[in-house]
């Protein structure tokens, strides 16, 4: 992968970190767990400092009876977004003992995409019990594949249970995040500046609706809206409704509303493969069992995760056998449901199942064959005040036009303006292709971390499971700051690009590259997908390799350890904080 992207050059040399073996430990024997590596390092430093007569500096690293640093740093953390992964980050960071946390949420409630998307038929295509936090089973799910509303309510309950409302600033939209003088300054839409040591950007992936670029889009005189901004004021009963798009959203909407509309016109640019999804209803007795024995819900989560890994994960990341199985199921389902050969041909994709995001659904083929429905495959040439005109010259008269045209999946945290070291902006760094280091960090943006960032495994899998892996990884990175070992962490540019290169090569083996266009790729054909299995992601993210990062430490520790640890870089000047009076601390 070529790298024409502008990345800030590191101003200091980046020596590699000594391995565990390189560090000589005279620390007390109670520090023998691998997990306590930071504590052992701090203990070793304290011993060295005392031996050199630097008692005051040693006190900074003082180690208490349990081996914990008595002087642990407590970074100010701002989490952007109170969606699924923002809630998770706040819970886990607090559990780890971090107490200076603020969540900034642009809307007035928690839930992210599960709050914003309210369209009829909204369901999660990951089994309900798999779509929970591992530590918070939800026995109340009423269906095997739950409705969006239930997921939204679950997230709300979890955030209330963990008292996250008290640390959440609602209606606080972050417009700009600027790294300066070793801190992050976050400018809200209201003009307030918040200061943080660490930013967790949990702003989600599919949150910026994408509208089609079609002539006359603004001229439509009826009601029109994007599926993610559903207009519940507009009645659909008896109306002539048109929908553009045939992805997961459109399939759910069409299945849910066709029975009540007067006429349904589906504008299909490309047919998609659909994998049947029978949705079992959970009885009261079943829910009661789940309530009484939470281990059952946890077991269900585990089993579904393994099932999804075994089938869908393998099918898309290179297993020809699994791909053929998925292909066969989809073809078979279409054949069984659609008997009319002309319609079946119209609904048959010319790419492999899984190339575009596989749709898991039931009820769509029935809705398409409803006498009220008209499936239109001709290109839309323009939108006019009373409907849509297609390339064959046909005029489709409509009262309501729904854009189920997806999201700007490569925007990530944008339109927020983010600038890192030396003022380099995220738009500049991502001008050629979007990338992240280990899906959580970006070179040149110290202490700025993401959840569900570029290269997160987001195929047909639970985003919650992915976010849990990322948060556990981030906890370990932030632990480096808390233990006093460093103040700033950012990935090394070369290492990030090398990893991107490896991922790009591995993409060739995936079904996503088998010949279709999808939101997995940007306009230049670059992708932010994780090309391997979820299991590989889990294992690679188990423990951060600190050699992949630059760890920077402030001046105050210079006297003690300068030169003794080649990994640690000091910045010598304490720059004045910009507009210090106007800042309010996180
Ligand atoms: P998707 O999966 O991105 O689907 C968008 C649909 O809109 C897809 O059928 C597109 O056709 C169609 N589209 C987009 N632009 C146009 C234009 N200009 N003209 C005609 N048709 C167009 O979005 P969804 O909201 O359905 O699902 C997003 C994700 O949410 C999904 O993957 C799950 O993860 C949940 P195309 O196929 O590109 O020809």
Coordinates of C-alpha atoms and ligand atoms in Angstrom, one line a residue:
X1 CA 0.0 0.0 0.0
X2 CA 1.5 3.3 -1.0
X3 CA 1.6 6.0 1.6
X4 CA 1.1 9.4 0.2
X5 CA -0.8 10.5 3.3
X6 CA 0.7 13.3 5.2
X7 CA 1.8 12.1 8.6
X8 CA 3.6 14.2 11.2
X9 CA 7.2 13.4 11.4
X10 CA 8.3 12.5 14.9
X11 CA 10.5 15.2 16.3
X12 CA 12.3 12.9 18.6
X13 CA 14.2 9.6 18.0
X14 CA 12.1 6.5 18.6
X15 CA 14.3 3.9 20.2
X16 CA 12.8 0.5 20.8
X17 CA 11.6 -0.5 24.2
X18 CA 13.7 -2.9 26.2
X19 CA 12.1 -6.4 26.4
X20 CA 11.2 -7.9 29.8
X21 CA 14.5 -9.7 29.8
X22 CA 16.4 -6.5 29.3
X23 CA 15.0 -5.0 32.5
X24 CA 16.8 -6.1 35.6
X25 CA 14.3 -6.7 38.4
X26 CA 15.3 -6.3 42.0
X27 CA 11.7 -5.7 42.8
X28 CA 10.1 -7.6 45.7
X29 CA 9.0 -11.1 44.8
X30 CA 5.3 -10.3 45.2
X31 CA 5.5 -8.7 41.7
X32 CA 5.6 -11.9 39.9
X33 CA 2.4 -11.8 37.8
X34 CA 2.8 -11.0 34.1
X35 CA -0.2 -8.7 34.5
X36 CA 1.7 -6.7 37.1
X37 CA 4.5 -5.7 34.7
X38 CA 4.0 -2.0 35.1
X39 CA 4.0 -2.3 38.8
X40 CA 7.2 -4.2 38.7
X41 CA 8.8 -1.6 36.5
X42 CA 7.6 1.2 38.9
X43 CA 8.9 -0.8 41.8
X44 CA 12.3 -1.3 40.1
X45 CA 12.5 2.5 39.4
X46 CA 11.6 3.3 43.0
X47 CA 14.4 1.0 44.3
X48 CA 16.9 2.5 41.9
X49 CA 16.0 6.0 42.9
X50 CA 16.3 5.3 46.6
X51 CA 19.7 3.7 46.0
X52 CA 20.7 6.9 44.3
X53 CA 19.5 9.0 47.2
X54 CA 16.5 10.4 45.3
X55 CA 13.9 9.7 48.0
X56 CA 11.5 12.4 46.9
X57 CA 11.4 11.1 43.3
X58 CA 11.1 7.6 44.6
X59 CA 8.1 8.7 46.6
X60 CA 6.4 9.6 43.4
X61 CA 6.5 5.9 42.5
X62 CA 5.9 4.7 46.0
X63 CA 4.6 1.1 46.0
X64 CA 2.1 0.1 48.6
X65 CA 1.7 -3.2 50.3
X66 CA -0.4 -4.7 47.5
X67 CA 2.1 -3.8 44.9
X68 CA 0.0 -0.9 43.6
X69 CA 1.6 2.4 43.1
X70 CA 0.3 4.7 45.8
X71 CA 0.7 7.7 43.5
X72 CA -1.0 6.4 40.4
X73 CA -1.9 9.0 37.9
X74 CA -5.5 9.6 37.1
X75 CA -5.8 10.9 33.6
X76 CA -8.7 13.1 32.6
X77 CA -10.6 11.1 30.1
X78 CA -13.3 12.3 27.7
X79 CA -15.3 9.7 25.9
X80 CA -17.0 11.1 22.8
X81 CA -20.3 9.3 22.3
X82 CA -22.7 7.5 24.6
X83 CA -23.5 4.7 22.2
X84 CA -22.7 1.0 22.7
X85 CA -18.9 1.4 22.8
X86 CA -18.9 4.7 24.7
X87 CA -21.0 3.1 27.5
X88 CA -18.7 0.1 27.5
X89 CA -15.6 2.3 27.7
X90 CA -17.0 4.3 30.7
X91 CA -18.0 1.2 32.6
X92 CA -14.6 -0.6 32.1
X93 CA -12.5 2.5 32.8
X94 CA -14.4 3.2 36.0
X95 CA -14.1 -0.5 37.1
X96 CA -10.3 -0.1 36.6
X97 CA -10.4 2.8 39.1
X98 CA -10.3 5.8 36.7
X99 CA -12.5 8.5 38.2
X100 CA -12.0 11.5 35.9
X101 CA -14.3 10.5 33.1
X102 CA -16.7 12.6 31.2
X103 CA -18.9 11.3 28.3
X104 CA -19.9 13.9 25.8
X105 CA -23.0 12.9 23.9
X106 CA -24.4 15.1 21.1
X107 CA -28.0 14.0 21.7
X108 CA -30.2 14.0 24.7
X109 CA -30.1 10.3 25.3
X110 CA -27.7 7.3 25.2
X111 CA -27.8 4.5 22.6
X112 CA -26.0 5.7 19.4
X113 CA -27.3 4.1 16.3
X114 CA -29.9 2.2 18.3
X115 CA -31.3 5.5 19.4
X116 CA -31.1 7.2 16.0
X117 CA -32.4 4.5 13.8
X118 CA -36.1 4.1 14.5
X119 CA -37.4 2.8 11.1
X120 CA -40.1 0.2 11.0
X121 CA -38.8 -3.3 11.1
X122 CA -35.4 -2.4 12.5
X123 CA -33.8 -5.6 13.8
X124 CA -30.3 -6.6 14.7
X125 CA -29.0 -9.4 12.5
X126 CA -26.8 -10.7 15.3
X127 CA -28.7 -13.0 17.7
X128 CA -30.0 -11.0 20.7
X129 CA -28.1 -12.9 23.4
X130 CA -24.9 -12.4 21.4
X131 CA -25.6 -8.7 21.1
X132 CA -25.0 -8.0 24.8
X133 CA -22.0 -7.0 26.9
X134 CA -20.4 -10.1 28.2
X135 CA -20.9 -8.9 31.8
X136 CA -24.5 -7.8 31.3
X137 CA -26.7 -10.5 29.9
X138 CA -30.2 -9.4 28.9
X139 CA -32.8 -12.1 29.9
X140 CA -35.6 -9.9 28.6
X141 CA -35.0 -10.2 24.9
X142 CA -38.2 -11.3 23.4
X143 CA -36.9 -12.6 20.1
X144 CA -33.9 -14.5 18.8
X145 CA -33.1 -11.5 16.7
X146 CA -34.2 -8.5 18.7
X147 CA -35.9 -5.3 17.5
X148 CA -33.9 -2.1 17.6
X149 CA -36.1 -0.7 20.3
X150 CA -35.2 -3.5 22.7
X151 CA -31.5 -3.0 22.1
X152 CA -31.9 0.8 22.7
X153 CA -33.7 0.0 26.0
X154 CA -31.1 -2.5 27.0
X155 CA -28.3 0.1 26.5
X156 CA -30.2 2.6 28.4
X157 CA -30.7 0.2 31.3
X158 CA -27.1 -0.7 31.4
X159 CA -26.0 2.9 31.4
X160 CA -28.4 3.7 34.2
X161 CA -27.4 0.6 36.2
X162 CA -23.8 1.8 36.1
X163 CA -24.8 5.4 36.9
X164 CA -23.3 6.8 33.7
X165 CA -25.8 9.6 33.4
X166 CA -24.0 11.3 36.3
X167 CA -20.9 11.6 34.1
X168 CA -22.5 12.2 30.8
X169 CA -22.9 15.7 29.3
X170 CA -25.9 15.4 27.0
X171 CA -26.5 17.7 24.1
X172 CA -22.7 18.3 23.9
X173 CA -21.4 17.9 20.4
X174 CA -17.7 18.0 20.0
X175 CA -16.9 20.0 16.8
X176 CA -13.1 20.1 17.2
X177 CA -10.4 18.2 19.1
X178 CA -6.9 19.8 19.1
X179 CA -3.8 18.4 20.6
X180 CA -1.6 21.0 22.2
X181 CA 1.0 21.2 25.0
X182 CA 0.4 17.5 25.7
X183 CA -3.3 17.7 26.2
X184 CA -6.5 17.5 24.2
X185 CA -8.7 20.6 23.9
X186 CA -12.2 19.7 22.8
X187 CA -14.4 22.5 21.5
X188 CA -18.1 21.9 21.8
X189 CA -20.7 23.3 19.4
X190 CA -21.7 25.7 22.1
X191 CA -18.2 27.2 22.2
X192 CA -17.0 25.6 25.4
X193 CA -13.5 24.1 25.6
X194 CA -13.0 20.9 27.6
X195 CA -9.5 19.6 28.5
X196 CA -8.5 16.0 28.6
X197 CA -5.4 13.9 28.9
X198 CA -7.0 11.0 26.9
X199 CA -9.7 11.1 24.4
X200 CA -11.7 8.0 23.5
X201 CA -13.6 8.5 20.3
X202 CA -16.6 6.2 20.5
X203 CA -18.5 8.0 17.7
X204 CA -19.5 4.9 15.8
X205 CA -19.1 3.8 12.2
X206 CA -22.5 4.0 10.4
X207 CA -23.8 7.3 11.7
X208 CA -23.5 9.8 8.8
X209 CA -26.4 9.1 6.5
X210 CA -25.5 9.0 2.8
X211 CA -27.9 10.5 0.4
X212 CA -27.8 9.5 -3.3
X213 CA -26.5 11.9 -5.8
X214 CA -29.5 11.9 -8.1
X215 CA -30.7 14.8 -10.2
X216 CA -33.6 16.7 -8.8
X217 CA -33.3 15.2 -5.3
X218 CA -34.4 18.4 -3.7
X219 CA -37.4 18.9 -5.9
X220 CA -39.5 16.1 -4.6
X221 CA -42.7 17.7 -3.3
X222 CA -44.0 14.8 -1.2
X223 CA -42.4 13.6 2.1
X224 CA -38.8 12.3 1.8
X225 CA -36.4 11.2 4.4
X226 CA -33.4 9.0 5.0
X227 CA -34.0 5.7 6.8
X228 CA -31.8 6.8 9.7
X229 CA -33.9 9.9 10.1
X230 CA -37.3 8.3 9.9
X231 CA -40.2 10.8 9.8
X232 CA -42.8 9.3 12.2
X233 CA -45.1 12.2 11.5
X234 CA -45.7 11.1 8.0
X235 CA -48.4 8.4 7.8
X236 CA -47.7 5.6 5.3
X237 CA -51.1 4.0 5.3
X238 CA -52.6 3.9 1.9
X239 CA -49.7 6.0 0.4
X240 CA -47.7 5.5 -2.7
X241 CA -44.3 4.8 -1.1
X242 CA -41.0 4.5 -2.9
X243 CA -37.7 3.3 -1.4
X244 CA -34.3 3.7 -2.9
X245 CA -31.8 0.9 -2.0
X246 CA -32.0 -2.8 -1.3
X247 CA -29.4 -3.2 1.5
X248 CA -30.1 -4.6 5.0
X249 CA -32.2 -1.5 5.9
X250 CA -34.4 -1.5 2.9
X251 CA -35.0 -5.2 3.2
X252 CA -36.2 -4.7 6.8
X253 CA -38.3 -1.6 6.0
X254 CA -40.0 -3.2 2.9
X255 CA -40.8 -6.3 4.9
X256 CA -42.3 -4.2 7.7
X257 CA -44.4 -1.6 5.8
X258 CA -45.6 -3.2 2.6
X259 CA -48.8 -4.5 4.2
X260 CA -49.9 -1.0 5.2
X261 CA -49.0 1.2 2.3
X262 CA -51.2 1.7 -0.8
X263 CA -48.4 0.9 -3.2
X264 CA -44.7 0.0 -2.7
X265 CA -42.0 0.8 -5.3
X266 CA -38.6 -0.6 -4.6
X267 CA -35.8 1.0 -6.6
X268 CA -33.0 -1.7 -6.9
X269 CA -29.6 -0.7 -8.2
X270 CA -28.1 -4.1 -7.3
X271 CA -29.8 -7.2 -6.0
X272 CA -28.2 -8.5 -2.7
X273 CA -28.0 -12.1 -1.4
X274 CA -30.3 -12.8 1.5
X275 CA -29.6 -15.5 4.1
X276 CA -32.8 -16.8 5.7
X277 CA -33.3 -15.7 9.3
X278 CA -36.1 -17.4 11.1
X279 CA -36.9 -15.3 14.1
X280 CA -38.0 -17.4 17.1
X281 CA -40.1 -15.7 19.8
X282 CA -38.9 -16.4 23.3
X283 CA -41.6 -17.5 25.7
X284 CA -42.1 -16.0 29.1
X285 CA -40.9 -19.3 30.6
X286 CA -37.7 -19.0 28.5
X287 CA -37.1 -15.5 29.6
X288 CA -37.8 -16.4 33.2
X289 CA -35.2 -19.2 33.0
X290 CA -32.7 -16.7 31.5
X291 CA -33.5 -14.4 34.4
X292 CA -33.1 -17.0 37.1
X293 CA -29.9 -18.5 35.7
X294 CA -27.8 -15.7 34.0
X295 CA -25.2 -18.3 33.1
X296 CA -27.7 -19.6 30.5
X297 CA -27.7 -16.2 28.7
X298 CA -24.0 -16.1 28.9
X299 CA -23.7 -19.6 27.5
X300 CA -26.1 -18.6 24.7
X301 CA -23.9 -15.6 23.9
X302 CA -20.9 -17.8 23.8
X303 CA -22.5 -20.5 21.6
X304 CA -23.9 -17.9 19.1
X305 CA -20.5 -16.2 18.9
X306 CA -18.9 -19.5 18.1
X307 CA -21.5 -20.3 15.5
X308 CA -21.1 -16.9 13.8
X309 CA -17.4 -17.3 13.9
X310 CA -17.6 -20.8 12.4
X311 CA -20.0 -19.8 9.5
X312 CA -20.0 -16.2 8.6
X313 CA -16.6 -15.1 9.8
X314 CA -14.9 -18.0 8.0
X315 CA -17.1 -17.6 4.9
X316 CA -16.0 -14.0 4.3
X317 CA -12.3 -14.3 5.4
X318 CA -11.2 -17.0 3.1
X319 CA -12.8 -20.4 3.7
X320 CA -14.1 -21.6 0.3
X321 CA -16.1 -24.4 1.9
X322 CA -18.0 -22.0 4.2
X323 CA -18.5 -19.5 1.4
X324 CA -20.0 -22.2 -0.8
X325 CA -22.3 -23.3 2.1
X326 CA -23.5 -19.7 2.6
X327 CA -23.9 -19.3 -1.2
X328 CA -25.9 -22.5 -1.4
X329 CA -28.2 -21.4 1.5
X330 CA -28.9 -18.1 -0.2
X331 CA -29.5 -19.5 -3.6
X332 CA -31.7 -22.2 -2.1
X333 CA -33.7 -19.6 -0.1
X334 CA -34.3 -17.5 -3.2
X335 CA -35.3 -20.5 -5.3
X336 CA -37.8 -21.7 -2.6
X337 CA -39.3 -18.3 -2.1
X338 CA -39.5 -16.9 -5.6
X339 CA -41.0 -19.2 -8.2
X340 CA -41.4 -16.7 -11.0
X341 CA -38.2 -17.1 -13.1
X342 CA -38.2 -13.5 -14.4
X343 CA -38.5 -12.0 -10.9
X344 CA -36.0 -14.5 -9.5
X345 CA -33.5 -13.5 -12.2
X346 CA -34.1 -9.8 -11.2
X347 CA -33.4 -10.7 -7.6
X348 CA -30.2 -12.8 -8.3
X349 CA -26.9 -11.0 -7.7
X350 CA -24.0 -11.4 -10.0
X351 CA -21.4 -11.6 -7.2
X352 CA -20.6 -14.1 -4.5
X353 CA -22.6 -14.3 -1.3
X354 CA -20.8 -12.2 1.4
X355 CA -19.1 -9.9 -1.1
X356 CA -21.5 -7.1 -0.2
X357 CA -22.5 -7.3 3.4
X358 CA -24.7 -10.4 3.7
X359 CA -28.3 -9.6 4.5
X360 CA -29.8 -11.9 7.1
X361 CA -33.5 -11.5 6.9
X362 CA -36.9 -13.1 6.4
X363 CA -40.1 -11.7 4.9
X364 CA -38.5 -9.6 2.1
X365 CA -39.2 -12.0 -0.8
X366 CA -42.9 -12.3 0.4
X367 CA -43.1 -8.5 0.5
X368 CA -41.6 -8.2 -3.0
X369 CA -44.2 -10.6 -4.4
X370 CA -47.1 -8.7 -2.7
X371 CA -49.3 -7.5 -5.6
X372 CA -48.9 -3.9 -4.2
X373 CA -45.1 -4.1 -4.8
X374 CA -43.3 -3.0 -7.9
X375 CA -39.5 -3.9 -8.1
X376 CA -37.8 -1.5 -10.4
X377 CA -34.3 -2.3 -11.6
X378 CA -34.0 0.4 -14.2
X379 CA -31.6 3.2 -13.2
X380 CA -33.1 6.3 -11.7
X381 CA -32.5 9.2 -14.1
X382 CA -34.1 11.9 -12.0
X383 CA -36.4 12.8 -9.1
X384 CA -39.3 15.1 -10.0
X385 CA -41.8 16.8 -7.7
X386 CA -44.3 14.0 -7.8
X387 CA -42.0 11.0 -8.1
X388 CA -39.1 9.3 -9.8
X389 CA -38.3 8.9 -13.5
X390 CA -36.3 5.9 -14.5
X391 CA -33.9 5.3 -17.5
X392 CA -36.7 3.6 -19.4
X393 CA -38.7 6.8 -19.3
X394 CA -41.2 5.5 -16.8
X395 CA -42.7 8.0 -14.3
X396 CA -43.3 6.4 -10.9
X397 CA -45.7 8.7 -9.0
X398 CA -45.0 8.8 -5.3
X399 CA -46.3 10.4 -2.1
X400 CA -43.4 9.3 0.1
X401 CA -39.8 8.7 -0.9
X402 CA -37.4 6.9 1.5
X403 CA -33.6 6.9 1.0
X404 CA -32.3 3.6 2.4
X405 CA -29.0 4.4 0.8
X406 CA -26.7 3.6 3.6
X407 CA -24.0 5.6 5.4
X408 CA -20.7 7.3 4.8
X409 CA -18.9 4.4 6.3
X410 CA -15.4 5.9 5.8
X411 CA -16.1 9.1 7.7
X412 CA -15.6 7.7 11.2
X413 CA -15.5 10.6 13.6
X414 CA -15.9 13.2 11.0
X415 CA -17.2 15.9 10.5
X416 CA -15.5 16.5 13.8
X417 CA -12.2 18.3 13.1
X418 CA -9.3 16.6 14.8
X419 CA -5.8 17.9 14.8
X420 CA -2.8 16.1 16.4
X421 CA 0.9 16.7 16.7
X422 CA 2.2 19.8 14.8
X423 CA -1.4 20.7 13.8
X424 CA -1.8 17.8 11.3
X425 CA -5.4 17.1 10.7
X426 CA -7.3 13.8 10.4
X427 CA -8.4 14.9 7.0
X428 CA -4.8 15.3 5.9
X429 CA -3.7 12.0 7.5
X430 CA -6.6 10.2 5.9
X431 CA -6.5 12.1 2.6
X432 CA -5.4 9.0 0.6
X433 CA -6.8 6.2 2.6
X434 CA -8.3 5.8 6.0
X435 CA -6.4 3.7 8.5
X436 CA -5.8 3.1 12.2
X437 CA -3.3 1.3 14.2
X438 CA -4.8 -1.9 15.6
X439 CA -8.2 -0.3 15.0
X440 CA -7.8 2.0 18.0
X441 CA -5.1 4.6 17.4
X442 CA -3.6 6.9 14.8
X443 CA 0.0 7.9 14.4
X444 CA 0.4 11.6 15.1
X445 CA -2.5 11.7 17.5
X446 CA -1.2 10.9 21.0
X447 CA -3.6 9.7 23.6
X448 CA -6.4 9.8 21.0
X449 CA -8.0 6.4 20.9
X450 CA -11.0 5.0 18.9
X451 CA -13.5 2.2 19.4
X452 CA -14.7 0.5 16.3
X453 CA -12.0 2.4 14.3
X454 CA -10.6 1.5 10.9
X455 CA -9.8 -2.3 10.6
X456 CA -12.2 -3.4 13.3
X457 CA -13.8 -6.7 12.3
X458 CA -17.2 -5.6 11.4
X459 CA -18.5 -8.3 9.0
X460 CA -21.5 -10.2 10.1
X461 CA -20.3 -10.2 13.8
X462 CA -21.3 -8.6 17.0
X463 CA -19.8 -5.1 17.3
X464 CA -20.1 -5.4 21.0
X465 CA -17.6 -8.3 21.1
X466 CA -15.2 -6.3 18.9
X467 CA -15.5 -3.2 21.2
X468 CA -14.8 -5.4 24.3
X469 CA -11.6 -6.6 22.8
X470 CA -10.6 -3.0 22.0
X471 CA -11.5 -1.6 25.4
X472 CA -9.4 -4.3 27.1
X473 CA -6.5 -3.4 24.9
X474 CA -6.9 0.3 25.5
X475 CA -7.1 -0.3 29.3
X476 CA -3.6 -1.8 29.1
X477 CA -2.3 1.1 27.0
X478 CA -3.8 3.7 29.4
X479 CA -2.3 1.7 32.3
X480 CA 1.1 2.8 31.0
X481 CA 0.0 6.4 31.7
X482 CA -1.6 5.6 35.0
X483 CA 1.4 3.8 36.3
X484 CA 3.5 6.9 35.6
X485 CA 5.6 5.2 33.0
X486 CA 4.6 7.7 30.3
X487 CA 2.2 10.6 29.7
X488 CA 1.6 10.2 26.0
X489 CA 1.2 7.2 23.8
X490 CA 0.9 7.1 20.0
X491 CA 1.6 4.4 17.4
X492 CA 4.7 4.5 15.3
X493 CA 3.9 5.5 11.8
X494 CA 6.1 2.9 10.1
X495 CA 4.6 0.1 12.1
X496 CA 1.0 1.2 11.4
X497 CA 1.7 1.4 7.7
X498 CA 3.4 -2.0 7.6
X499 CA 0.4 -3.5 9.3
X500 CA -1.9 -1.8 6.8
X501 CA 0.2 -3.3 4.0
X502 CA -0.2 -6.8 5.5
X503 CA -4.0 -6.3 5.8
X504 CA -4.2 -5.0 2.3
X505 CA -2.5 -8.1 1.0
X506 CA -4.6 -10.4 3.1
X507 CA -7.8 -8.8 1.7
X508 CA -7.2 -10.5 -1.6
X509 CA -8.2 -13.8 0.0
X510 CA -11.5 -12.5 1.3
X511 CA -14.8 -12.7 -0.4
X512 CA -15.1 -8.9 -0.2
X513 CA -12.6 -8.6 -3.0
X514 CA -14.3 -11.1 -5.2
X515 CA -15.9 -8.6 -7.5
X516 CA -18.5 -6.3 -6.2
X517 CA -18.9 -2.7 -5.0
X518 CA -19.8 -2.3 -1.3
X519 CA -19.5 0.2 1.5
X520 CA -16.5 -1.9 2.7
X521 CA -14.4 0.0 0.1
X522 CA -13.9 3.7 -0.4
X523 CA -14.0 5.4 -3.8
X524 CA -10.4 4.5 -4.4
X525 CA -10.9 0.8 -3.7
X526 CA -9.2 1.0 -0.3
X527 CA -10.8 -0.7 2.7
X528 CA -10.8 -0.5 6.4
X529 CA -11.9 -4.1 6.9
X530 CA -10.1 -6.6 9.1
X531 CA -9.2 -9.3 6.7
X532 CA -8.7 -12.2 9.1
X533 CA -10.8 -14.1 11.6
X534 CA -12.2 -12.6 14.8
X535 CA -10.2 -15.1 16.8
X536 CA -7.0 -13.7 15.2
X537 CA -8.1 -10.2 16.2
X538 CA -8.7 -11.3 19.7
X539 CA -5.3 -12.9 20.0
X540 CA -3.5 -10.0 18.4
X541 CA -5.3 -7.5 20.7
X542 CA -4.8 -9.5 23.9
X543 CA -1.8 -7.5 25.0
X544 CA -0.4 -4.4 23.3
X545 CA 3.1 -4.7 22.0
X546 CA 4.6 -1.5 23.3
X547 CA 7.3 -1.6 20.6
X548 CA 4.6 -0.5 18.2
X549 CA 4.2 2.7 20.2
X550 CA 6.1 5.9 21.1
X551 CA 5.8 6.5 24.8
X552 CA 6.5 10.1 25.9
X553 CA 7.1 11.3 29.3
X554 CA 7.0 14.8 30.8
X555 CA 10.0 16.7 32.1
X556 CA 9.4 16.1 35.8
X557 CA 10.8 12.6 35.6
X558 CA 13.8 13.7 33.6
X559 CA 16.1 13.9 36.6
X560 CA 15.4 10.4 37.7
X561 CA 15.5 8.2 34.7
X562 CA 16.7 10.2 31.7
X563 CA 18.9 8.0 29.6
X564 CA 18.3 4.8 31.6
X565 CA 15.3 3.8 29.6
X566 CA 15.7 4.4 25.9
X567 CA 12.0 4.1 25.3
X568 CA 11.1 7.2 27.3
X569 CA 11.2 10.5 25.5
X570 CA 10.9 13.8 27.5
X571 CA 9.5 17.0 26.3
X572 CA 11.4 19.7 28.1
X573 CA 9.3 22.8 27.7
X574 CA 6.1 23.2 29.5
X575 CA 4.2 25.3 27.0
X576 CA 1.6 27.7 28.3
X577 CA -1.9 26.4 27.9
X578 CA -3.8 28.2 25.2
X579 CA -6.5 30.5 26.7
X580 CA -6.1 28.8 30.1
X581 CA -8.9 30.8 31.8
X582 CA -11.6 29.7 29.4
X583 CA -10.9 26.0 29.9
X584 CA -13.0 23.8 32.1
X585 CA -11.5 20.5 33.1
X586 CA -13.0 17.2 32.4
Ligands
LIG1 P1 -26.2 -0.3 2.5 O1 -26.0 -1.7 2.9 O2 -25.0 0.5 2.2 O3 -27.2 -0.3 1.3 C1 -27.5 0.9 0.6 C2 -28.4 0.6 -0.5 O4 -28.6 1.8 -1.2 C3 -27.8 -0.4 -1.6 O5 -28.7 -1.2 -2.1 C4 -27.2 0.6 -2.6 O6 -27.2 0.0 -3.9 C5 -28.3 1.6 -2.6 N1 -27.9 2.9 -3.1 C6 -27.0 3.7 -2.6 N2 -26.8 4.8 -3.4 C7 -27.7 4.7 -4.4 C8 -28.0 5.4 -5.6 N3 -27.4 6.6 -5.8 N4 -29.0 5.0 -6.4 C9 -29.6 3.8 -6.1 N5 -29.3 3.0 -5.1 C10 -28.4 3.4 -4.3 O7 -27.0 0.4 3.7 P2 -28.0 -0.1 4.7 O8 -28.6 1.1 5.4 O9 -29.0 -1.0 4.0 O10 -27.2 -1.0 5.6 C11 -26.1 -0.5 6.3 C12 -25.6 -1.4 7.3 O11 -26.4 -1.3 8.4 C13 -25.6 -2.9 7.0 O12 -24.6 -3.3 6.2 C14 -25.7 -3.5 8.3 O13 -24.4 -3.5 8.9 C15 -26.5 -2.6 9.1 P3 -25.8 -0.8 -4.3 O14 -26.0 -2.1 -3.6 O15 -24.7 0.0 -3.8 O16 -25.9 -0.9 -5.8

